[in-house]
Amino acid sequence: MAGFFAWRGRHLPPPVVALLMAPFFMLIVFAFLYPILSLLSLSVTEPQPGLGNYAKIVENPLYATVLMRTLWIAVVVTVCSLLLAFPLAMAMAQARGAMALLLTACVLLPFWSSVLVRTAAWSVLLQRNGIVNGLLQWVGLTSEPVRLLYTEGAVVIAMTHVLMPFMVLPIYGALRNIPPDYGRAAAICGAGPIRRFFEVTFPLALPGVMGGAILVFLTALGYFITPALLGSPKEQMIATLISQQLREFLDWPFAAALVGVLTVFVTAITLAFSKVFRFDRMMGGQL
Amino acid sequence: MNLRTFLRPAGGVLALAMATTTITAAHADEIVIATTGGQMRNTMEEYFYTPFAEETGIEVIPFDIEVPDQWARAEGMARTGNMEFDIVTATGPDLVDKADILLTIPCDEMANVKEYALPGACQPKGLARTTGGMVLTYNTDLFGDNPPTTWADFWDVEAYPGPRGLPDTGDRDWWLPVVALLADGVPKADLFPLDLDRAYAKLDEIKPHIDVWWKTGNQVQQILRDDEVALAMAYSGRALKVVQEGRPFAMAWDGAIRDTGYFAVMKDAPDLDGALKFLNFFYGKADGHPGFIRTVGYATSSTIGLSQLPEDEQKLYATYPANYEQLVDPDFAWIGAHRDELRERWNSWLLQ
């Protein structure tokens, strides 16, 4: 990265750097910080100044329940996508030629359709008279249609599917950065394939794993469409409640307070992550 | 009928376009009618606005807008004394909430209304436009021999096994307590004020058996069509479409909740006289009703409307006399006064 600001072998003067960075900071300030701060200020000023909206969140156990549920689903989705993504990323890193192209396409193609379309596709597969239920009965595992749609399982499966590319790509990047010599060196020293994986490959891929995990986890926390379409009320996440307050009850200050609570959680979790896993060093994926 | 679902396709773009073009000033020879856009506006235009203009020379300017936006604007106009709407669209609770900016409809002086309006169609602040019901809809292949007839049957999972659907949209925060109390044996006349503790105890019983909490009119139509549910509470207009597609479904009207969309007249309307003339025309325009009813899927409250359809078809509508007398007539004054409590209770119960 250091080379980015070097110009004819010299560093750019600070004012030029500031100028180049200005558009980015303007975007952050006007398109992100300003709106979110004005929303949050609404939560402590309306309808009366004070913490009334936050008191409402604490008083009703519903909000704690939904928040815990949101965290739980996000954790499950993160773990599931890690388990599925790691082998795929390894296959991608090792594949050559047409195979590499095919695998990459499989990961990237879903990005070309919207989340809504992918979610709707799952509801077609999982419905009472859908393909999955048909298959289960044909194989003889079940005698009548079982409830697959509108369950936690449906929400987790679909969210994992939608979010998996965010896990695959960072891990793939990290794996590609591992010089093949390391593996060979370990082999020469007598390490078998399993030991090579756990002592060389996996530790070196960890930055990618952490990057992917935090991307998937944080995105999952704010998920809304998938739980709304595939889950029952028992799977509704905090974002659904926020949207309901905004669109249905037109209670902006209370919705803002919910946003405030979610923001605090997300910030705390991100900070904890970076503390424990030294996130700052890992993002670069440097060896 | 449910406005939120009806309104959704209307979109803001049209409304915006209309706002800039049509709302210049309503002259004595034109009235502005705010309704949802799309199908409702188009159908009203075809069957009522155009014939009204031909007969009276009063042009109707349709104004496409979602109901919550409409009220926000109407209230703003009422405050600034620059009223541009003549007729607006109202739900039952709106007639109570917005009473102070609405005209008391002089039904006794309107010949066609006096002559043809169904009982209850004329409210102090509004006149029924279209009526539907939140109706128990069931699969006739499964229950053809012993059809469910009441909400108590919906609760009876032994006699009527099968996946069930209930709404999680619109006014479910009182719709479902109402049907729970009916299922628990409360007579229709004694429902209000709602005994919420009793209602939620009854709702607890059925909750594990609900497979789908549907969110939109499209969705309830689809879960019926796809056999995702065997019994459901549905908007009658949606159930009607499923039945007319030839699917094996029927409606049980006993205890269906009346859901009426009203015309209301703004107290400061620029052309009060024209507005009332239009309402009177709507009730008397016999040949407009059948096409209108069939297109929107909800019946008008004029006795010369639905009666023109074949008897078999009439039975699919809320205002068919045998259905109409079985409907629950909601106490909107009580509902309006307890809105927050109803919502809070519903949300806490559903999401737990």
XYZ file of C-alpha atoms in Angstrom:
639
model
C 0.000 0.000 0.000
C 2.873 2.360 0.698
C 3.561 2.672 -3.001
C 0.160 4.112 -3.633
C 1.103 7.560 -2.419
C 4.604 7.508 -3.794
C 5.015 9.600 -6.884
C 8.149 9.467 -8.975
C 9.849 7.786 -6.091
C 8.828 10.440 -3.597
C 5.920 10.651 -1.206
C 3.117 13.000 -2.165
C 2.976 16.179 -0.115
C 0.323 15.989 2.631
C -2.015 18.584 1.059
C -2.236 16.470 -2.095
C -2.993 13.401 -0.030
C -5.694 15.321 1.806
C -7.163 16.452 -1.512
C -7.205 12.922 -2.878
C -8.888 11.617 0.247
C -11.460 14.419 0.389
C -14.126 12.790 -1.796
C -14.035 9.665 0.337
C -14.376 11.563 3.588
C -17.107 13.765 2.151
C -19.022 10.635 1.218
C -18.577 9.158 4.685
C -19.621 12.372 6.382
C -22.614 13.272 4.236
C -23.902 9.875 3.212
C -23.246 7.988 6.425
C -22.284 9.950 9.517
C -24.699 12.820 9.095
C -27.806 10.685 8.453
C -27.053 8.197 11.211
C -26.254 10.890 13.746
C -29.364 12.859 12.943
C -31.398 9.663 13.250
C -29.798 8.869 16.589
C -30.361 12.372 17.857
C -34.045 11.860 17.065
C -34.051 8.952 19.509
C -33.119 11.202 22.453
C -35.089 14.321 21.515
C -38.512 13.041 20.396
C -41.242 12.891 21.590
C -39.642 14.290 24.767
C -35.960 14.966 25.318
C -34.423 12.178 27.363
C -33.941 8.452 27.304
C -37.631 7.548 27.163
C -37.271 5.538 23.958
C -34.397 3.528 25.365
C -36.338 2.911 28.573
C -39.117 1.425 26.417
C -36.622 -1.004 24.896
C -35.371 -2.088 28.312
C -38.838 -2.388 29.857
C -40.219 -4.736 27.252
C -38.373 -8.090 27.288
C -39.370 -8.540 23.652
C -36.521 -6.383 22.416
C -33.841 -8.216 24.381
C -35.255 -11.504 23.090
C -35.176 -10.328 19.493
C -31.680 -8.885 19.877
C -30.348 -12.152 21.331
C -32.071 -14.061 18.558
C -30.469 -11.764 16.003
C -27.010 -12.416 17.471
C -27.687 -16.157 17.605
C -28.792 -16.415 13.976
C -25.834 -14.292 12.877
C -23.419 -16.598 14.756
C -24.987 -19.756 13.317
C -24.886 -18.338 9.802
C -21.247 -17.320 10.243
C -20.221 -20.788 11.449
C -22.185 -22.552 8.706
C -20.734 -20.412 5.967
C -17.212 -20.904 7.351
C -17.621 -24.683 7.321
C -18.882 -24.622 3.753
C -16.588 -21.908 2.484
C -13.213 -23.203 3.642
C -13.102 -26.406 1.569
C -14.462 -24.489 -1.414
C -11.823 -21.780 -1.054
C -9.099 -24.436 -0.836
C -10.379 -26.137 -3.961
C -10.434 -22.770 -5.725
C -6.890 -21.956 -4.608
C -5.568 -25.271 -5.894
C -7.598 -25.596 -9.066
C -6.144 -24.607 -12.397
C -7.585 -23.777 -15.787
C -11.211 -24.518 -16.554
C -11.875 -25.927 -13.095
C -10.688 -22.715 -11.440
C -12.924 -20.712 -13.745
C -15.919 -22.919 -13.009
C -15.477 -22.708 -9.251
C -15.032 -18.951 -9.336
C -18.149 -18.627 -11.479
C -20.137 -20.723 -8.987
C -19.158 -18.342 -6.207
C -19.650 -15.152 -8.152
C -22.741 -15.979 -10.225
C -25.176 -15.608 -7.304
C -23.936 -12.021 -6.965
C -25.536 -11.298 -10.309
C -29.036 -11.902 -9.026
C -30.642 -9.944 -6.217
C -30.989 -11.200 -2.663
C -34.726 -11.095 -3.130
C -34.623 -13.474 -6.085
C -32.392 -15.932 -4.255
C -34.634 -15.801 -1.198
C -37.749 -16.330 -3.290
C -36.069 -19.307 -4.943
C -35.558 -20.892 -1.538
C -39.202 -20.423 -0.677
C -40.128 -22.280 -3.865
C -37.782 -25.142 -2.976
C -38.869 -25.388 0.646
C -42.625 -24.928 0.369
C -45.061 -27.625 1.434
C -45.456 -29.018 -2.045
C -42.007 -27.966 -3.146
C -39.097 -29.949 -4.539
C -37.407 -30.714 -1.231
C -40.576 -32.056 0.354
C -41.310 -34.042 -2.805
C -37.841 -35.551 -2.704
C -38.085 -36.433 0.989
C -41.338 -38.273 0.384
C -40.092 -39.973 -2.761
C -37.031 -41.266 -0.931
C -39.363 -42.355 1.846
C -37.868 -40.287 4.634
C -41.194 -38.668 5.370
C -44.740 -39.772 4.672
C -46.299 -36.336 4.401
C -45.021 -32.823 3.725
C -43.015 -31.443 6.638
C -42.769 -27.814 7.533
C -39.537 -26.506 6.067
C -40.536 -23.023 5.107
C -41.088 -20.443 7.860
C -38.593 -22.110 10.202
C -35.223 -21.160 11.654
C -33.620 -23.768 9.411
C -34.973 -22.073 6.297
C -33.671 -18.695 7.443
C -30.212 -20.072 8.255
C -29.910 -22.026 4.996
C -30.923 -19.104 2.821
C -28.818 -16.548 4.681
C -25.804 -18.845 4.528
C -26.316 -19.242 0.809
C -26.616 -15.511 0.261
C -23.655 -14.559 2.459
C -21.220 -17.363 1.628
C -19.338 -15.512 -1.127
C -18.283 -12.954 1.495
C -16.607 -15.789 3.352
C -15.151 -17.609 0.346
C -13.406 -14.664 -1.257
C -11.259 -13.452 1.694
C -10.232 -17.039 2.537
C -9.400 -17.693 -1.085
C -7.306 -14.524 -1.135
C -5.411 -15.579 1.977
C -4.825 -19.092 0.675
C -3.539 -17.808 -2.652
C -1.036 -15.658 -0.773
C 0.577 -18.632 0.931
C 3.757 -19.460 -0.991
C 3.621 -23.131 -2.047
C 7.192 -23.471 -0.761
C 5.913 -23.439 2.840
C 3.906 -26.560 2.312
C 6.772 -28.261 0.534
C 9.178 -27.254 3.285
C 6.843 -28.736 5.894
C 6.552 -31.927 3.852
C 10.340 -32.231 3.592
C 10.516 -31.864 7.344
C 8.214 -34.853 7.607
C 4.781 -33.303 8.259
C 1.855 -35.279 6.882
C -1.033 -33.620 5.042
C -3.155 -33.218 8.181
C -0.356 -31.670 10.191
C 0.552 -29.446 7.212
C -3.011 -28.195 7.116
C -3.289 -27.401 10.819
C 0.208 -26.047 11.352
C 0.867 -24.243 8.083
C -2.148 -23.656 5.874
C -4.815 -22.871 8.434
C -2.808 -20.436 10.596
C -1.731 -18.594 7.466
C -5.331 -18.487 6.178
C -6.586 -17.159 9.497
C -6.548 -13.515 8.420
C -8.897 -14.429 5.574
C -11.097 -16.453 7.903
C -11.385 -13.579 10.343
C -12.039 -11.076 7.595
C -14.734 -13.308 6.116
C -16.270 -14.065 9.493
C -16.602 -10.432 10.415
C -18.071 -9.515 7.020
C -20.649 -12.290 7.207
C -21.466 -11.745 10.864
C -21.983 -8.002 10.607
C -24.013 -8.279 7.410
C -26.152 -11.009 8.979
C -26.907 -8.808 12.003
C -28.716 -6.318 9.816
C -30.539 -8.882 7.706
C -34.118 -8.234 6.963
C -35.550 -9.625 3.731
C -34.618 -13.265 4.212
C -36.004 -13.686 7.749
C -39.107 -11.737 6.753
C -39.844 -14.021 3.801
C -38.629 -17.395 5.019
C -39.033 -17.170 8.776
C -42.015 -17.289 11.095
C -42.472 -14.514 13.645
C -40.140 -16.532 15.888
C -37.248 -15.874 13.518
C -37.730 -12.158 13.068
C -34.541 -10.224 13.603
C -33.987 -6.735 14.948
C -33.985 -5.166 11.472
C -37.559 -6.378 10.930
C -38.662 -4.621 14.094
C -36.918 -1.435 13.033
C -38.570 -1.475 9.639
C -41.948 -2.188 11.205
C -41.608 0.818 13.499
C -40.676 3.002 10.535
C -43.127 1.848 7.933
C -46.117 0.686 9.861
C -46.241 2.623 13.090
C -44.384 5.699 11.791
C -42.566 5.851 15.139
C -39.233 7.233 13.943
C -37.799 8.143 17.356
C -38.355 4.631 18.699
C -36.956 3.059 15.538
C -33.951 5.348 15.946
C -33.457 4.080 19.493
C -33.452 0.486 18.180
C -30.891 1.531 15.575
C -28.847 3.060 18.409
C -28.846 -0.196 20.355
C -27.880 -2.192 17.273
C -25.097 0.275 16.476
C -23.686 -0.060 19.993
C -23.716 -3.846 19.673
C -22.070 -3.858 16.260
C -19.373 -1.426 17.387
C -18.677 -3.380 20.558
C -18.436 -6.664 18.691
C -16.154 -5.227 16.032
C -13.861 -3.747 18.691
C -13.813 -7.031 20.593
C -12.952 -8.897 17.420
C -10.094 -6.585 16.591
C -8.781 -6.791 20.162
C -8.857 -10.562 20.343
C -7.814 -11.402 16.823
C -5.665 -8.370 16.083
C -7.944 -7.530 13.257
C -5.843 -4.555 12.141
C -2.963 -6.742 11.115
C -5.131 -9.385 9.577
C -7.092 -7.179 7.232
C -3.983 -6.627 5.189
C -3.425 -10.345 5.004
C 0.323 -9.726 5.121
C 2.677 -12.508 5.949
C -61.113 -4.111 2.068
C -57.564 -3.535 2.866
C -56.155 -0.279 1.783
C -52.517 -0.934 2.436
C -52.463 -3.820 0.028
C -54.602 -2.056 -2.431
C -52.428 0.973 -2.357
C -49.050 -0.525 -2.684
C -48.917 -0.704 -6.493
C -50.075 2.868 -6.763
C -46.577 4.078 -6.098
C -45.376 7.509 -5.300
C -44.335 8.476 -8.781
C -47.813 8.859 -10.130
C -48.912 10.623 -7.008
C -46.071 13.069 -7.350
C -46.800 13.685 -10.985
C -50.425 14.266 -10.177
C -49.531 16.578 -7.350
C -47.703 18.944 -9.602
C -50.162 18.885 -12.455
C -53.699 18.580 -11.195
C -53.814 20.275 -7.869
C -53.707 23.749 -9.241
C -57.199 24.742 -8.255
C -60.480 22.940 -8.259
C -63.099 25.066 -9.928
C -66.786 24.900 -9.390
C -67.106 22.452 -12.264
C -64.590 19.944 -10.989
C -64.006 17.892 -7.870
C -60.803 16.273 -6.641
C -61.115 12.697 -5.374
C -58.155 11.175 -3.583
C -57.944 7.393 -3.821
C -55.291 4.796 -4.202
C -53.909 4.666 -7.706
C -53.706 1.740 -10.069
C -56.681 -0.535 -10.329
C -58.949 1.360 -7.927
C -58.426 4.692 -9.686
C -58.766 3.208 -13.166
C -61.918 1.301 -12.303
C -63.530 4.267 -10.587
C -62.712 6.382 -13.593
C -64.214 3.934 -16.067
C -67.437 3.171 -14.206
C -68.139 6.353 -12.264
C -65.992 9.427 -12.914
C -66.539 9.574 -16.651
C -70.305 8.882 -16.569
C -70.638 11.449 -13.759
C -68.907 14.085 -15.863
C -71.165 13.262 -18.813
C -74.295 13.531 -16.748
C -73.534 16.569 -14.623
C -70.738 18.380 -16.409
C -68.630 18.142 -13.233
C -65.163 16.799 -14.031
C -63.603 14.438 -11.520
C -59.897 14.935 -11.012
C -58.478 11.683 -9.653
C -55.614 12.088 -7.251
C -53.495 8.979 -6.651
C -52.142 8.791 -3.152
C -51.609 6.321 -0.348
C -53.994 6.776 2.538
C -51.456 7.759 5.234
C -49.944 10.337 2.851
C -53.384 11.549 1.963
C -54.181 12.283 5.616
C -50.843 13.966 6.198
C -51.600 16.274 3.300
C -55.254 16.793 4.124
C -54.334 17.804 7.662
C -51.728 20.210 6.357
C -54.273 21.731 3.982
C -56.870 22.000 6.740
C -54.331 23.849 8.929
C -53.368 26.332 6.251
C -56.952 26.787 5.082
C -56.075 25.850 1.521
C -58.074 22.677 1.025
C -57.653 21.058 -2.359
C -59.333 17.686 -1.823
C -63.069 17.263 -2.036
C -63.476 13.543 -1.455
C -60.909 11.349 0.309
C -60.603 7.650 1.100
C -61.035 6.595 4.727
C -60.907 3.426 6.793
C -63.287 2.883 9.681
C -60.819 4.119 12.320
C -60.041 7.188 10.142
C -63.683 8.299 10.392
C -63.199 8.561 14.150
C -59.618 9.886 14.147
C -60.153 12.600 11.540
C -63.722 13.505 12.440
C -62.873 17.162 13.069
C -61.735 17.820 9.500
C -64.525 15.816 7.845
C -68.019 16.825 6.840
C -71.000 15.155 8.478
C -72.644 13.452 5.522
C -76.281 14.547 5.163
C -77.502 11.118 4.074
C -81.126 12.028 4.637
C -80.932 14.659 1.948
C -79.328 12.367 -0.634
C -82.077 10.643 -2.588
C -80.104 7.659 -3.895
C -78.360 7.018 -0.598
C -81.712 7.035 1.223
C -83.132 4.708 -1.358
C -80.323 2.207 -1.954
C -77.763 2.270 0.876
C -77.358 -0.895 2.947
C -77.816 -0.506 6.689
C -74.603 0.840 8.233
C -73.304 2.187 4.932
C -73.874 5.766 6.006
C -71.675 6.700 8.933
C -71.672 10.192 10.411
C -68.398 11.093 8.681
C -68.252 8.698 5.768
C -70.191 6.755 3.187
C -69.261 3.145 2.371
C -67.487 2.701 -0.942
C -66.426 -0.943 -0.948
C -66.913 -3.619 1.665
C -65.059 -6.849 2.193
C -64.354 -9.033 5.159
C -61.539 -10.791 6.934
C -62.992 -14.155 6.218
C -62.314 -17.788 7.156
C -61.305 -19.496 3.920
C -60.944 -23.265 3.766
C -60.090 -26.060 1.380
C -63.224 -27.811 0.135
C -61.347 -30.926 -1.003
C -60.337 -31.562 2.589
C -63.426 -30.368 4.432
C -66.143 -30.581 1.777
C -68.280 -33.037 3.745
C -68.114 -31.193 7.028
C -67.105 -27.628 6.253
C -65.898 -25.345 9.046
C -68.391 -22.563 9.625
C -67.096 -20.509 12.553
C -63.853 -19.389 14.155
C -64.400 -22.047 16.805
C -63.947 -24.558 13.955
C -60.731 -22.831 12.925
C -59.480 -23.430 16.471
C -60.584 -27.080 16.392
C -57.434 -28.779 15.120
C -58.838 -32.264 15.791
C -61.916 -31.959 13.610
C -60.164 -29.808 11.009
C -56.536 -30.890 10.807
C -54.234 -29.104 8.399
C -51.829 -26.189 8.116
C -53.303 -22.801 8.951
C -52.580 -19.206 8.013
C -53.295 -15.952 9.831
C -52.404 -12.364 8.930
C -49.466 -10.484 10.350
C -50.346 -7.277 8.565
C -52.977 -4.581 8.521
C -55.165 -4.407 11.611
C -54.317 -7.874 12.973
C -53.809 -6.318 16.392
C -57.580 -6.270 16.827
C -58.721 -8.670 14.066
C -57.172 -11.650 15.803
C -58.313 -10.842 19.353
C -61.806 -10.465 17.876
C -61.869 -13.890 16.218
C -60.218 -15.489 19.250
C -63.044 -14.193 21.441
C -65.613 -15.469 18.929
C -63.883 -18.855 18.993
C -64.052 -18.741 22.791
C -67.806 -18.311 22.653
C -68.291 -14.553 23.045
C -71.386 -13.410 21.099
C -70.766 -10.879 18.316
C -72.762 -8.188 20.093
C -70.661 -8.427 23.284
C -67.176 -8.308 21.713
C -66.387 -4.700 22.533
C -64.696 -3.589 24.698
C -62.323 -6.465 23.896
C -61.231 -8.652 26.801
C -57.618 -8.878 25.697
C -56.459 -11.274 28.431
C -59.100 -13.757 27.455
C -58.401 -13.237 23.737
C -54.656 -13.841 24.069
C -55.197 -16.916 26.234
C -57.240 -18.293 23.343
C -54.659 -17.171 20.769
C -51.982 -19.072 22.723
C -53.927 -22.258 21.946
C -53.831 -21.799 18.180
C -50.351 -20.317 17.827
C -48.458 -23.636 17.511
C -50.778 -24.648 14.685
C -50.208 -21.586 12.519
C -47.855 -22.402 9.657
C -47.921 -19.115 7.843
C -48.277 -15.584 9.182
C -48.970 -13.862 5.906
C -47.815 -10.337 5.222
C -49.567 -9.183 2.044
C -52.711 -9.796 0.066
C -50.631 -11.376 -2.659
C -49.124 -13.774 -0.182
C -52.411 -14.998 1.242
C -53.682 -15.584 -2.276
C -50.540 -17.529 -3.068
C -50.509 -19.739 0.032
C -54.101 -20.732 -0.699
C -53.364 -21.387 -4.351
C -50.256 -23.462 -3.557
C -52.016 -25.514 -0.851
C -49.543 -24.154 1.650
C -52.502 -23.848 4.047
C -55.816 -25.670 4.410
C -57.516 -22.904 6.390
C -56.715 -19.226 6.614
C -58.041 -15.840 7.495
C -57.936 -13.941 4.208
C -59.116 -10.689 2.668
C -62.399 -11.696 1.046
C -61.337 -10.064 -2.236
C -58.265 -12.301 -2.359
C -60.183 -15.419 -1.362
C -62.659 -14.522 -4.098
C -59.925 -14.513 -6.748
C -58.715 -17.934 -5.589
C -62.248 -19.337 -5.743
C -62.791 -17.832 -9.187
C -59.574 -19.390 -10.438
C -61.322 -22.693 -9.822
C -59.298 -23.661 -6.771
C -61.097 -25.821 -4.179
C -61.733 -23.116 -1.608
C -64.774 -21.582 0.028
C -65.458 -18.835 2.541
C -67.266 -19.157 5.865
C -68.832 -15.790 6.560
C -69.998 -16.300 10.133
C -67.830 -13.977 12.231
C -65.942 -12.481 9.306
C -64.801 -8.993 10.227
C -66.361 -6.255 8.174
C -63.710 -4.199 6.402
C -65.163 -1.181 4.660
C -63.417 1.513 2.669
C -65.285 4.808 2.895
C -65.679 7.982 0.919
C -65.279 10.954 3.213
C -65.835 14.604 2.340
C -63.481 17.295 3.612
C -65.281 19.876 5.737
C -63.516 22.695 3.869
C -63.851 21.073 0.449
C -63.768 23.629 -2.384
C -66.867 22.073 -3.924
C -68.984 20.517 -1.202
C -72.021 20.482 -3.396
C -70.246 18.668 -6.233
C -68.776 16.151 -3.790
C -72.160 15.242 -2.358
C -73.614 15.066 -5.868
C -70.946 12.545 -6.771
C -71.671 10.357 -3.725
C -75.344 10.409 -4.542
C -74.527 9.538 -8.154
C -72.310 6.646 -7.047
C -75.147 5.064 -5.083
C -77.638 5.500 -7.902
C -75.519 4.578 -10.923
C -76.895 1.064 -11.311
C -75.067 0.022 -14.466
C -71.640 1.005 -13.067
C -71.684 -1.362 -10.116
C -71.427 -4.880 -11.583
C -68.286 -4.160 -13.590
C -66.757 -2.203 -10.752
C -67.474 -4.922 -8.183
C -66.099 -7.657 -10.404
C -62.904 -5.782 -11.150
C -61.967 -4.691 -7.645
C -63.292 -7.855 -5.964
C -65.181 -5.946 -3.286
C -68.855 -5.088 -3.191
C -70.402 -1.653 -3.015
C -73.037 -0.898 -0.408
C -75.749 0.033 -2.861
C -78.598 -2.446 -3.005
C -78.825 -1.980 -6.746
C -75.156 -2.965 -7.107
C -74.455 -6.522 -6.071
C -78.019 -7.669 -6.762
C -77.327 -7.415 -10.480
C -74.797 -10.251 -10.343
C -75.939 -13.876 -10.621
C -76.996 -15.217 -7.224
C -74.125 -17.735 -7.074
C -71.605 -15.008 -7.616
C -73.217 -12.690 -5.061
C -72.584 -15.242 -2.338
C -68.854 -14.615 -2.684
C -69.174 -11.013 -1.530
C -69.426 -9.539 1.950
C -72.529 -7.493 1.236
C -74.630 -10.449 0.083
C -77.485 -10.201 2.619
C -76.951 -13.644 4.176
C -73.231 -12.858 4.594
C -73.660 -9.261 5.651
C -75.803 -10.065 8.663
C -73.148 -12.453 9.983
C -70.291 -9.941 9.881
C -68.629 -8.480 12.941
C -69.217 -4.743 13.119
C -66.082 -3.290 14.722
C -66.293 -0.551 17.352
C -63.831 1.889 15.819
C -64.163 4.406 18.634
C -62.916 1.813 21.131
C -60.216 0.537 18.769
C -59.000 4.070 18.088
C -58.787 4.826 21.808
C -56.739 1.663 22.511
C -54.520 1.629 19.442
C -51.149 1.687 21.235
C -52.111 -0.939 23.756
C -53.421 -3.236 21.010
C -50.208 -2.920 18.990
C -47.890 -3.400 21.918
C -49.743 -6.470 23.069
C -49.821 -7.984 19.591
C -46.141 -7.463 18.857
C -45.004 -8.808 22.203
C -47.172 -11.860 21.814
C -46.324 -12.678 18.222
C -42.555 -12.287 18.329
C -41.949 -14.104 21.606
